[in-house]
Amino acid sequence: MNCQNCRTEIEEMELGEPLTERAGEHLASCTPCRAFHEERLSLRRLVGSLEPVSAPPDFDFRLRARLAAAGNGKSPRFWRSLIGTAPAMTLAATFALLVAGVVLYNQFRSGTSENKQASDITSQKSNPKVETPEVGPAIVTAESNPAPEVASPAEKQKTSPAVLTAGGDKQRATTVAGNRNNNRRQQNRPNVDGSPISSNELAATGARHIKPADDLQLASNAIELPVRSTSQPMRVFVNDRSGGRRAVILEPVVFGSQDLTVGGGARLASSQGIW
Amino acid sequence: MSTLTSINDLRFGTAVPQTVVAEEPVSDHALLEATRTGDEAAFAELVSRYRNQITSYIYRMTNDYDGAVDMAQETFVRVYQAADRYQTSYAFSTYIYRIATNLAISELRKRKRRRMVSLTGFFQQPEGQEAREFNPPDSGPLQDVVLVDAERRTAVARAISTLPEKYRAPLVLRDVEGKSYEEIARVLETSEGTVKSRISRARGFLREKLSAYL
């Protein structure tokens, strides 16, 4: 037996197990291998002298708590394993969810703003018709051809700007009370419940109803006249069933702010009637 | 009617000779099989069999008792959670030591990445270099034998903890835990030849570090 084989046997032997006869013969004749044998035995005894440590007394208790916690936390473990196994896929899915969320949020916001704008426009259209008849809409309900005719400047000079007339002997005129400029802002506010405005300074009562004449058959559909006009009054001619012709003078409807000019006249701040 | 002659003659009931039947210990496989069916007592028995071994083994690997206890518990948690997937082709001890080894090596690698600053690590050297002695042997006469043994054990533990992980695990399994080469090879999922080679190399490292105690 050579030294290498002998040392291999020394390395692989169990502690307390005797060497083979051939290895023993080699050790008896080889001093370095004998020293190696003694050194290895000493080292193994030294390492083997380490006393085993024991688990703490509360090991079982802590283990039970840990098992319970692990049983309750299965979903985080699943996500953790998913992230660990496919990080790229998880990142892509997260990004896609983020983009989808942003798109949905933008759509929601734009839809909300459009609805708000539409509701504003509707309220602007409906408020004068229902709740502020004094600055009332330029709606003519008649059976005849409702094509409006804009009065000439000469006729405009003749007519009073503050009078709305419905023709014939049954015609009723409604005079709009003064101080319109004072009440305009208050009237433009939406009065939801229809109750009179309780402000002391800007109190206004509802306008009188204009009942149509007996011979004036109302059409089922209202005709909306363009009010995008100048600050001059507009004159509309309406034919009734009896063949009579009635002239309706529409006072200029002014919304929003006004710029009072010298001479008491008022002109629209916006030429388009949109504020 | 017999007459009582002593208090020993007073018997309550008839004495029945009981035959003592030596119960064979339930195998680890049977205990794990019972654990699968929800028998918590079987799992508790498994824990009681291996908790000290696993804690001690991980402690020798990491030289950190609290961490060793934590990892030993994690070992049992993994055994419990993977009880359904356990295959009885190998011994249960091989299986649980493999889990413990993987946890310990993982922890050692984490420490390496974090470059944790530890009090003992200050006296440790990189792999392959000679470590400075934290407790150099006193050349003078020592009075207390217990103190000498404690010092020697501390030095050995620290010397082991300086070994590279690939040498540390087979050495601890062989020289501290007393496992066979075959079992070590299965635990480490490598060949017996590799295990023998690594153990020999590890002993060479230790001989250099512990030359003062040999």
CSV table of C-alpha atoms in Angstrom, one decimal:
chain,number,residue,atom,x,y,z
A,1,MET,CA,0.0,0.0,0.0
A,2,ASN,CA,1.4,3.4,-0.9
A,3,CYS,CA,1.0,6.6,1.2
A,4,GLN,CA,-1.9,8.0,-0.9
A,5,ASN,CA,-4.0,4.9,-0.5
A,6,CYS,CA,-3.2,4.8,3.2
A,7,ARG,CA,-4.2,8.4,3.7
A,8,THR,CA,-7.4,7.9,1.8
A,9,GLU,CA,-8.3,5.1,4.1
A,10,ILE,CA,-7.4,7.2,7.1
A,11,GLU,CA,-9.7,10.0,5.8
A,12,GLU,CA,-12.6,7.7,5.2
A,13,MET,CA,-12.4,5.5,8.2
A,14,GLU,CA,-15.0,5.8,11.0
A,15,LEU,CA,-13.9,7.1,14.3
A,16,GLY,CA,-13.0,4.1,16.5
A,17,GLU,CA,-12.9,1.8,13.6
A,18,PRO,CA,-9.5,0.0,13.2
A,19,LEU,CA,-7.5,0.4,10.0
A,20,THR,CA,-7.1,-2.5,7.7
A,21,GLU,CA,-4.1,-4.8,8.1
A,22,ARG,CA,-2.4,-3.4,5.1
A,23,ALA,CA,-2.8,0.1,6.2
A,24,GLY,CA,-1.5,-0.8,9.6
A,25,GLU,CA,1.6,-2.3,8.1
A,26,HIS,CA,2.2,0.8,6.1
A,27,LEU,CA,1.8,3.1,9.1
A,28,ALA,CA,4.3,1.1,11.0
A,29,SER,CA,6.9,1.7,8.3
A,30,CYS,CA,5.9,5.3,7.2
A,31,THR,CA,6.4,8.0,9.8
A,32,PRO,CA,4.7,10.8,7.8
A,33,CYS,CA,1.6,8.7,7.3
A,34,ARG,CA,1.6,7.8,11.0
A,35,ALA,CA,1.8,11.5,11.9
A,36,PHE,CA,-1.0,12.2,9.5
A,37,HIS,CA,-3.1,9.5,11.1
A,38,GLU,CA,-2.6,10.9,14.6
A,39,GLU,CA,-3.3,14.4,13.4
A,40,ARG,CA,-6.5,13.4,11.7
A,41,LEU,CA,-7.7,11.4,14.7
A,42,SER,CA,-7.0,14.4,16.9
A,43,LEU,CA,-8.8,16.8,14.6
A,44,ARG,CA,-11.8,14.6,14.3
A,45,ARG,CA,-12.0,14.1,18.0
A,46,LEU,CA,-11.7,17.9,18.4
A,47,VAL,CA,-14.5,18.7,16.0
A,48,GLY,CA,-16.6,15.8,17.4
A,49,SER,CA,-16.2,17.2,20.8
A,50,LEU,CA,-18.6,20.1,20.0
A,51,GLU,CA,-21.6,19.5,22.1
A,52,PRO,CA,-24.9,19.5,20.3
A,53,VAL,CA,-27.2,22.4,21.1
A,54,SER,CA,-30.8,21.9,21.9
A,55,ALA,CA,-33.8,23.6,20.6
A,56,PRO,CA,-35.4,26.2,23.0
A,57,PRO,CA,-38.3,25.0,25.2
A,58,ASP,CA,-40.8,27.1,23.3
A,59,PHE,CA,-39.8,25.6,20.0
A,60,ASP,CA,-43.0,23.7,19.5
A,61,PHE,CA,-45.2,26.7,20.5
A,62,ARG,CA,-43.4,29.0,18.1
A,63,LEU,CA,-43.6,26.4,15.4
A,64,ARG,CA,-47.3,26.1,15.8
A,65,ALA,CA,-47.8,29.8,15.6
A,66,ARG,CA,-45.6,29.9,12.6
A,67,LEU,CA,-47.6,27.1,10.9
A,68,ALA,CA,-50.8,29.0,11.7
A,69,ALA,CA,-49.4,32.1,10.2
A,70,ALA,CA,-48.2,30.3,7.1
A,71,GLY,CA,-51.6,28.7,6.6
A,72,ASN,CA,-53.3,32.1,6.8
A,73,GLY,CA,-50.9,33.8,4.5
A,74,LYS,CA,-51.2,31.6,1.4
A,75,SER,CA,-52.1,34.3,-1.0
A,76,PRO,CA,-49.1,36.5,-0.3
A,77,ARG,CA,-47.0,33.4,-0.7
A,78,PHE,CA,-48.6,32.8,-4.1
A,79,TRP,CA,-47.9,36.3,-5.2
A,80,ARG,CA,-44.4,36.1,-3.9
A,81,SER,CA,-43.8,32.9,-5.8
A,82,LEU,CA,-45.4,34.4,-8.9
A,83,ILE,CA,-43.1,37.4,-8.8
A,84,GLY,CA,-40.2,35.2,-8.1
A,85,THR,CA,-40.8,32.8,-11.0
A,86,ALA,CA,-41.9,35.3,-13.7
A,87,PRO,CA,-40.8,38.8,-12.8
A,88,ALA,CA,-41.0,40.1,-16.4
A,89,MET,CA,-44.5,38.8,-16.8
A,90,THR,CA,-45.5,40.3,-13.6
A,91,LEU,CA,-44.0,43.6,-14.5
A,92,ALA,CA,-45.7,43.7,-17.8
A,93,ALA,CA,-49.0,42.8,-16.3
A,94,THR,CA,-48.6,45.6,-13.7
A,95,PHE,CA,-47.7,48.1,-16.4
A,96,ALA,CA,-50.8,47.1,-18.5
A,97,LEU,CA,-53.0,47.4,-15.5
A,98,LEU,CA,-51.5,50.9,-14.8
A,99,VAL,CA,-52.1,52.0,-18.4
A,100,ALA,CA,-55.6,50.7,-18.4
A,101,GLY,CA,-56.3,52.5,-15.1
A,102,VAL,CA,-55.0,55.8,-16.5
A,103,VAL,CA,-57.1,55.5,-19.7
A,104,LEU,CA,-60.2,54.6,-17.7
A,105,TYR,CA,-59.6,57.5,-15.4
A,106,ASN,CA,-59.2,59.9,-18.2
A,107,GLN,CA,-62.3,58.7,-19.9
A,108,PHE,CA,-64.2,59.0,-16.7
A,109,ARG,CA,-63.0,62.6,-16.2
A,110,SER,CA,-63.7,63.6,-19.8
A,111,GLY,CA,-67.2,62.1,-19.5
A,112,THR,CA,-67.8,63.9,-16.3
A,113,SER,CA,-66.8,67.3,-17.7
A,114,GLU,CA,-68.9,66.7,-20.9
A,115,ASN,CA,-71.9,65.9,-18.8
A,116,LYS,CA,-71.3,68.9,-16.6
A,117,GLN,CA,-71.0,71.1,-19.7
A,118,ALA,CA,-74.1,69.6,-21.2
A,119,SER,CA,-76.0,70.1,-18.0
A,120,ASP,CA,-74.8,73.7,-17.8
A,121,ILE,CA,-76.0,74.3,-21.3
A,122,THR,CA,-79.4,72.6,-20.6
A,123,SER,CA,-79.9,74.7,-17.5
A,124,GLN,CA,-79.0,77.8,-19.4
A,125,LYS,CA,-81.6,76.9,-22.0
A,126,SER,CA,-84.2,75.8,-19.6
A,127,ASN,CA,-83.9,78.3,-16.9
A,128,PRO,CA,-85.3,81.2,-18.9
A,129,LYS,CA,-88.2,79.2,-20.2
A,130,VAL,CA,-89.4,77.9,-16.9
A,131,GLU,CA,-88.3,80.0,-14.1
A,132,THR,CA,-87.5,83.4,-15.5
A,133,PRO,CA,-90.3,84.3,-17.8
A,134,GLU,CA,-89.4,88.0,-17.8
A,135,VAL,CA,-86.3,87.4,-19.8
A,136,GLY,CA,-88.2,84.6,-21.4
A,137,PRO,CA,-87.4,82.6,-24.3
A,138,ALA,CA,-88.0,83.5,-27.9
A,139,ILE,CA,-90.4,80.7,-28.4
A,140,VAL,CA,-93.4,81.1,-30.5
A,141,THR,CA,-96.0,78.4,-30.4
A,142,ALA,CA,-98.3,78.8,-33.4
A,143,GLU,CA,-100.0,76.6,-35.9
A,144,SER,CA,-99.0,78.8,-38.8
A,145,ASN,CA,-95.6,79.0,-40.4
A,146,PRO,CA,-93.4,80.2,-37.7
A,147,ALA,CA,-90.7,81.6,-40.0
A,148,PRO,CA,-89.7,84.7,-38.2
A,149,GLU,CA,-89.2,88.0,-39.8
A,150,VAL,CA,-86.7,90.3,-38.3
A,151,ALA,CA,-88.1,93.8,-38.1
A,152,SER,CA,-86.6,96.5,-40.0
A,153,PRO,CA,-84.8,99.3,-38.2
A,154,ALA,CA,-87.7,101.6,-38.8
A,155,GLU,CA,-90.1,99.3,-37.1
A,156,LYS,CA,-87.6,98.7,-34.4
A,157,GLN,CA,-87.7,102.4,-33.6
A,158,LYS,CA,-91.6,102.3,-33.4
A,159,THR,CA,-91.9,99.5,-31.1
A,160,SER,CA,-91.2,99.7,-27.5
A,161,PRO,CA,-88.5,97.4,-26.5
A,162,ALA,CA,-90.1,96.3,-23.3
A,163,VAL,CA,-93.5,95.1,-24.6
A,164,LEU,CA,-94.5,91.6,-25.6
A,165,THR,CA,-97.8,91.7,-27.5
A,166,ALA,CA,-100.1,89.1,-28.9
A,167,GLY,CA,-102.5,90.5,-31.5
A,168,GLY,CA,-106.2,90.9,-32.0
A,169,ASP,CA,-108.9,92.0,-29.6
A,170,LYS,CA,-108.0,89.0,-27.4
A,171,GLN,CA,-104.4,89.8,-27.4
A,172,ARG,CA,-103.0,90.3,-24.0
A,173,ALA,CA,-99.9,92.3,-23.4
A,174,THR,CA,-97.6,91.6,-20.7
A,175,THR,CA,-95.5,94.3,-19.5
A,176,VAL,CA,-92.3,93.3,-17.9
A,177,ALA,CA,-91.6,95.1,-14.8
A,178,GLY,CA,-88.7,97.4,-14.6
A,179,ASN,CA,-85.5,97.0,-12.7
A,180,ARG,CA,-84.6,94.0,-14.9
A,181,ASN,CA,-81.0,94.9,-14.8
A,182,ASN,CA,-81.1,94.6,-11.0
A,183,ASN,CA,-82.7,91.2,-11.0
A,184,ARG,CA,-80.9,89.7,-13.9
A,185,ARG,CA,-78.3,87.9,-12.0
A,186,GLN,CA,-80.7,86.6,-9.5
A,187,GLN,CA,-83.0,85.4,-12.2
A,188,ASN,CA,-80.2,83.6,-14.0
A,189,ARG,CA,-79.6,81.5,-11.0
A,190,PRO,CA,-81.3,78.1,-11.1
A,191,ASN,CA,-84.2,78.0,-8.7
A,192,VAL,CA,-84.5,74.4,-8.2
A,193,ASP,CA,-87.7,74.1,-6.1
A,194,GLY,CA,-89.4,77.0,-7.9
A,195,SER,CA,-90.0,78.9,-4.7
A,196,PRO,CA,-89.7,82.6,-4.7
A,197,ILE,CA,-86.4,84.0,-4.1
A,198,SER,CA,-86.2,85.2,-0.6
A,199,SER,CA,-83.6,87.9,-1.0
A,200,ASN,CA,-84.7,91.3,0.3
A,201,GLU,CA,-82.9,93.3,-2.3
A,202,LEU,CA,-83.3,91.1,-5.3
A,203,ALA,CA,-86.8,89.7,-4.6
A,204,ALA,CA,-88.8,89.1,-7.7
A,205,THR,CA,-92.1,87.5,-8.2
A,206,GLY,CA,-93.0,85.2,-10.9
A,207,ALA,CA,-94.3,86.6,-14.1
A,208,ARG,CA,-97.9,86.3,-15.1
A,209,HIS,CA,-98.8,83.5,-17.3
A,210,ILE,CA,-99.7,84.3,-20.9
A,211,LYS,CA,-102.7,82.2,-21.8
A,212,PRO,CA,-103.0,81.6,-25.5
A,213,ALA,CA,-106.1,82.8,-27.3
A,214,ASP,CA,-108.9,80.4,-28.1
A,215,ASP,CA,-108.3,80.7,-31.8
A,216,LEU,CA,-104.6,80.2,-31.3
A,217,GLN,CA,-103.9,76.5,-31.5
A,218,LEU,CA,-100.6,75.6,-30.0
A,219,ALA,CA,-98.4,73.4,-31.9
A,220,SER,CA,-97.2,70.2,-30.4
A,221,ASN,CA,-93.7,71.1,-31.0
A,222,ALA,CA,-92.1,74.3,-29.8
A,223,ILE,CA,-90.2,76.4,-32.3
A,224,GLU,CA,-87.1,77.8,-31.1
A,225,LEU,CA,-86.1,81.1,-32.6
A,226,PRO,CA,-82.6,82.2,-32.9
A,227,VAL,CA,-81.7,84.7,-30.3
A,228,ARG,CA,-78.3,85.4,-31.5
A,229,SER,CA,-79.1,88.9,-32.5
A,230,THR,CA,-77.9,92.3,-31.8
A,231,SER,CA,-79.1,94.3,-28.9
A,232,GLN,CA,-82.0,95.6,-30.9
A,233,PRO,CA,-85.5,94.2,-30.4
A,234,MET,CA,-86.7,91.5,-32.7
A,235,ARG,CA,-90.1,91.4,-34.3
A,236,VAL,CA,-91.8,88.2,-35.2
A,237,PHE,CA,-95.0,87.9,-37.2
A,238,VAL,CA,-97.3,85.0,-36.5
A,239,ASN,CA,-100.4,83.9,-38.5
A,240,ASP,CA,-103.3,82.6,-36.5
A,241,ARG,CA,-106.2,80.3,-37.6
A,242,SER,CA,-108.5,83.1,-38.4
A,243,GLY,CA,-106.1,84.6,-40.9
A,244,GLY,CA,-105.0,87.4,-38.7
A,245,ARG,CA,-101.5,88.3,-38.4
A,246,ARG,CA,-100.0,89.1,-35.1
A,247,ALA,CA,-96.7,90.8,-34.5
A,248,VAL,CA,-94.6,89.7,-31.5
A,249,ILE,CA,-91.8,92.0,-30.5
A,250,LEU,CA,-89.1,90.1,-28.8
A,251,GLU,CA,-87.0,92.1,-26.5
A,252,PRO,CA,-83.3,91.6,-26.8
A,253,VAL,CA,-82.3,88.8,-24.5
A,254,VAL,CA,-79.1,89.5,-22.7
A,255,PHE,CA,-77.3,87.0,-20.7
A,256,GLY,CA,-74.3,87.5,-18.6
A,257,SER,CA,-72.5,90.6,-18.0
A,258,GLN,CA,-73.5,93.8,-19.7
A,259,ASP,CA,-71.5,96.8,-20.5
A,260,LEU,CA,-73.4,99.9,-19.8
A,261,THR,CA,-72.6,102.5,-22.3
A,262,VAL,CA,-73.1,106.2,-22.2
A,263,GLY,CA,-76.7,107.1,-22.9
A,264,GLY,CA,-78.3,104.4,-20.9
A,265,GLY,CA,-78.0,101.8,-23.7
A,266,ALA,CA,-76.8,98.4,-23.1
A,267,ARG,CA,-74.9,96.2,-25.4
A,268,LEU,CA,-73.8,92.7,-25.2
A,269,ALA,CA,-70.4,92.0,-23.9
A,270,SER,CA,-70.2,89.2,-26.3
A,271,SER,CA,-71.4,89.5,-29.8
A,272,GLN,CA,-72.2,85.8,-30.0
A,273,GLY,CA,-74.5,85.9,-27.0
A,274,ILE,CA,-72.3,83.4,-25.3
A,275,TRP,CA,-70.5,84.3,-22.1
B,1,MET,CA,-61.3,-17.8,54.4
B,2,SER,CA,-57.6,-17.0,54.6
B,3,THR,CA,-56.1,-14.9,57.3
B,4,LEU,CA,-54.3,-11.7,56.7
B,5,THR,CA,-50.8,-11.8,58.0
B,6,SER,CA,-49.5,-8.5,56.7
B,7,ILE,CA,-50.6,-5.4,54.9
B,8,ASN,CA,-49.1,-6.8,51.8
B,9,ASP,CA,-51.7,-9.5,51.7
B,10,LEU,CA,-54.4,-6.8,51.3
B,11,ARG,CA,-55.1,-6.6,47.6
B,12,PHE,CA,-57.6,-4.7,45.7
B,13,GLY,CA,-58.9,-6.9,43.0
B,14,THR,CA,-57.2,-9.7,41.3
B,15,ALA,CA,-53.7,-9.1,40.1
B,16,VAL,CA,-53.5,-9.7,36.4
B,17,PRO,CA,-50.2,-10.5,35.0
B,18,GLN,CA,-49.5,-8.0,32.2
B,19,THR,CA,-47.3,-9.0,29.3
B,20,VAL,CA,-45.0,-6.2,28.3
B,21,VAL,CA,-45.1,-5.7,24.5
B,22,ALA,CA,-42.2,-3.8,23.1
B,23,GLU,CA,-43.8,-1.2,20.8
B,24,GLU,CA,-41.8,-0.7,17.7
B,25,PRO,CA,-41.2,3.0,17.0
B,26,VAL,CA,-43.2,4.3,14.2
B,27,SER,CA,-41.1,5.1,11.2
B,28,ASP,CA,-40.6,8.6,10.0
B,29,HIS,CA,-42.4,7.7,6.8
B,30,ALA,CA,-45.5,6.5,8.7
B,31,LEU,CA,-45.5,9.7,10.7
B,32,LEU,CA,-45.3,11.8,7.7
B,33,GLU,CA,-48.1,9.8,6.1
B,34,ALA,CA,-50.2,10.4,9.1
B,35,THR,CA,-49.3,14.1,8.9
B,36,ARG,CA,-50.8,14.2,5.4
B,37,THR,CA,-54.1,13.0,6.7
B,38,GLY,CA,-54.2,15.8,9.3
B,39,ASP,CA,-52.7,13.9,12.3
B,40,GLU,CA,-51.1,16.7,14.1
B,41,ALA,CA,-49.8,14.4,16.8
B,42,ALA,CA,-47.8,12.6,14.2
B,43,PHE,CA,-46.2,15.8,13.0
B,44,ALA,CA,-45.5,16.7,16.6
B,45,GLU,CA,-43.7,13.4,17.0
B,46,LEU,CA,-41.6,14.2,13.9
B,47,VAL,CA,-40.7,17.6,15.3
B,48,SER,CA,-39.7,16.1,18.7
B,49,ARG,CA,-37.4,13.6,16.9
B,50,TYR,CA,-35.6,16.1,14.8
B,51,ARG,CA,-35.8,19.5,16.3
B,52,ASN,CA,-32.6,19.2,18.3
B,53,GLN,CA,-30.6,17.7,15.5
B,54,ILE,CA,-31.7,20.2,13.0
B,55,THR,CA,-31.2,23.1,15.3
B,56,SER,CA,-27.7,21.9,16.2
B,57,TYR,CA,-26.8,21.2,12.6
B,58,ILE,CA,-27.9,24.7,11.4
B,59,TYR,CA,-26.2,26.3,14.4
B,60,ARG,CA,-22.9,24.6,13.4
B,61,MET,CA,-23.4,25.8,9.9
B,62,THR,CA,-24.2,29.4,10.8
B,63,ASN,CA,-22.7,29.9,14.2
B,64,ASP,CA,-25.8,31.9,15.2
B,65,TYR,CA,-28.2,30.3,17.6
B,66,ASP,CA,-31.2,32.5,17.1
B,67,GLY,CA,-30.9,32.3,13.4
B,68,ALA,CA,-30.5,28.5,13.7
B,69,VAL,CA,-33.7,28.2,15.7
B,70,ASP,CA,-35.5,30.4,13.2
B,71,MET,CA,-34.3,28.3,10.3
B,72,ALA,CA,-35.0,25.0,12.0
B,73,GLN,CA,-38.6,26.2,12.4
B,74,GLU,CA,-38.7,27.2,8.8
B,75,THR,CA,-37.5,23.7,8.0
B,76,PHE,CA,-40.4,22.1,9.8
B,77,VAL,CA,-42.8,24.5,8.2
B,78,ARG,CA,-41.6,23.5,4.8
B,79,VAL,CA,-41.8,19.8,5.7
B,80,TYR,CA,-45.4,20.3,6.8
B,81,GLN,CA,-46.4,22.3,3.8
B,82,ALA,CA,-44.8,19.9,1.4
B,83,ALA,CA,-46.0,16.7,3.1
B,84,ASP,CA,-48.3,15.9,0.1
B,85,ARG,CA,-45.3,16.0,-2.3
B,86,TYR,CA,-43.0,14.0,-0.1
B,87,GLN,CA,-41.6,10.9,-1.8
B,88,THR,CA,-40.5,8.0,0.3
B,89,SER,CA,-37.6,7.0,-2.0
B,90,TYR,CA,-35.1,8.4,0.5
B,91,ALA,CA,-34.9,8.4,4.3
B,92,PHE,CA,-36.8,11.2,6.0
B,93,SER,CA,-33.7,12.3,7.7
B,94,THR,CA,-32.0,12.9,4.3
B,95,TYR,CA,-35.0,14.9,3.2
B,96,ILE,CA,-35.1,17.2,6.3
B,97,TYR,CA,-31.4,17.6,6.4
B,98,ARG,CA,-31.5,18.7,2.7
B,99,ILE,CA,-34.0,21.3,3.5
B,100,ALA,CA,-32.0,22.5,6.5
B,101,THR,CA,-28.8,22.6,4.4
B,102,ASN,CA,-30.4,24.6,1.7
B,103,LEU,CA,-31.8,27.1,4.2
B,104,ALA,CA,-28.5,27.4,5.9
B,105,ILE,CA,-26.5,27.9,2.7
B,106,SER,CA,-29.1,30.4,1.5
B,107,GLU,CA,-28.7,32.3,4.7
B,108,LEU,CA,-24.9,32.2,4.4
B,109,ARG,CA,-25.1,33.6,0.9
B,110,LYS,CA,-27.5,36.3,2.0
B,111,ARG,CA,-25.1,37.4,4.7
B,112,LYS,CA,-22.3,37.4,2.1
B,113,ARG,CA,-24.3,39.7,-0.2
B,114,ARG,CA,-25.3,42.0,2.7
B,115,ARG,CA,-21.8,42.0,3.9
B,116,MET,CA,-23.1,41.9,7.5
B,117,VAL,CA,-20.8,43.3,10.0
B,118,SER,CA,-20.6,41.0,12.9
B,119,LEU,CA,-18.4,40.9,15.9
B,120,THR,CA,-17.0,37.5,15.1
B,121,GLY,CA,-16.7,38.3,11.4
B,122,PHE,CA,-14.2,41.0,12.2
B,123,PHE,CA,-11.8,38.2,13.2
B,124,GLN,CA,-12.6,36.0,10.2
B,125,GLN,CA,-10.6,36.0,7.0
B,126,PRO,CA,-11.7,35.5,3.5
B,127,GLU,CA,-11.7,32.1,2.0
B,128,GLY,CA,-8.4,30.4,1.8
B,129,GLN,CA,-6.6,32.9,4.0
B,130,GLU,CA,-5.4,32.2,7.5
B,131,ALA,CA,-7.7,33.5,10.1
B,132,ARG,CA,-6.4,35.5,13.1
B,133,GLU,CA,-7.1,33.8,16.3
B,134,PHE,CA,-9.9,35.3,18.2
B,135,ASN,CA,-9.0,33.4,21.3
B,136,PRO,CA,-5.3,32.6,21.0
B,137,PRO,CA,-4.3,29.7,23.1
B,138,ASP,CA,-2.6,30.7,26.3
B,139,SER,CA,0.9,29.3,26.5
B,140,GLY,CA,0.9,29.5,30.3
B,141,PRO,CA,-0.5,26.9,32.5
B,142,LEU,CA,-4.3,27.0,32.7
B,143,GLN,CA,-6.0,26.2,36.0
B,144,ASP,CA,-9.5,25.4,35.0
B,145,VAL,CA,-10.0,22.4,32.7
B,146,VAL,CA,-13.6,23.4,32.0
B,147,LEU,CA,-12.4,26.8,30.9
B,148,VAL,CA,-9.9,25.2,28.5
B,149,ASP,CA,-12.6,23.0,27.0
B,150,ALA,CA,-14.9,25.8,26.5
B,151,GLU,CA,-12.2,27.9,24.9
B,152,ARG,CA,-11.3,25.0,22.6
B,153,ARG,CA,-14.9,24.4,21.6
B,154,THR,CA,-15.4,28.1,20.8
B,155,ALA,CA,-12.3,28.1,18.7
B,156,VAL,CA,-13.4,25.0,16.8
B,157,ALA,CA,-16.9,26.5,16.2
B,158,ARG,CA,-15.4,29.7,14.9
B,159,ALA,CA,-12.9,27.8,12.7
B,160,ILE,CA,-15.8,25.8,11.2
B,161,SER,CA,-17.7,29.0,10.6
B,162,THR,CA,-14.8,30.4,8.5
B,163,LEU,CA,-14.9,27.4,6.1
B,164,PRO,CA,-16.4,28.0,2.7
B,165,GLU,CA,-20.0,26.8,2.6
B,166,LYS,CA,-19.2,24.0,0.1
B,167,TYR,CA,-16.7,22.5,2.6
B,168,ARG,CA,-18.6,23.4,5.7
B,169,ALA,CA,-21.7,21.4,5.1
B,170,PRO,CA,-20.1,18.0,4.4
B,171,LEU,CA,-17.6,18.5,7.3
B,172,VAL,CA,-20.4,19.2,9.8
B,173,LEU,CA,-22.5,16.4,8.5
B,174,ARG,CA,-19.6,14.0,8.7
B,175,ASP,CA,-17.6,14.9,11.8
B,176,VAL,CA,-20.3,16.6,13.9
B,177,GLU,CA,-23.4,14.8,12.9
B,178,GLY,CA,-21.8,11.5,12.1
B,179,LYS,CA,-23.6,10.9,8.8
B,180,SER,CA,-22.3,8.4,6.3
B,181,TYR,CA,-20.8,9.5,3.0
B,182,GLU,CA,-23.7,8.0,1.2
B,183,GLU,CA,-26.2,10.0,3.2
B,184,ILE,CA,-24.2,13.2,2.9
B,185,ALA,CA,-24.1,12.7,-0.8
B,186,ARG,CA,-27.9,12.4,-0.9
B,187,VAL,CA,-28.4,15.4,1.3
B,188,LEU,CA,-26.1,17.6,-0.7
B,189,GLU,CA,-27.2,16.0,-4.0
B,190,THR,CA,-23.8,15.3,-5.2
B,191,SER,CA,-21.5,12.3,-5.6
B,192,GLU,CA,-19.8,10.4,-2.8
B,193,GLY,CA,-16.4,11.2,-4.4
B,194,THR,CA,-17.1,14.9,-4.3
B,195,VAL,CA,-18.2,14.6,-0.6
B,196,LYS,CA,-15.0,12.7,0.3
B,197,SER,CA,-12.9,15.2,-1.5
B,198,ARG,CA,-14.5,18.2,0.1
B,199,ILE,CA,-14.3,16.7,3.6
B,200,SER,CA,-10.6,16.0,3.1
B,201,ARG,CA,-10.1,19.6,2.0
B,202,ALA,CA,-12.1,20.9,4.9
B,203,ARG,CA,-10.1,19.0,7.4
B,204,GLY,CA,-7.0,20.4,5.8
B,205,PHE,CA,-8.3,23.9,6.4
B,206,LEU,CA,-9.2,23.2,9.9
B,207,ARG,CA,-5.9,21.6,10.7
B,208,GLU,CA,-4.3,24.9,9.8
B,209,LYS,CA,-6.7,27.0,11.8
B,210,LEU,CA,-6.6,24.7,14.9
B,211,SER,CA,-3.0,23.7,14.9
B,212,ALA,CA,-2.6,25.2,18.3
B,213,TYR,CA,-5.1,22.7,19.7
B,214,LEU,CA,-3.9,19.6,18.0
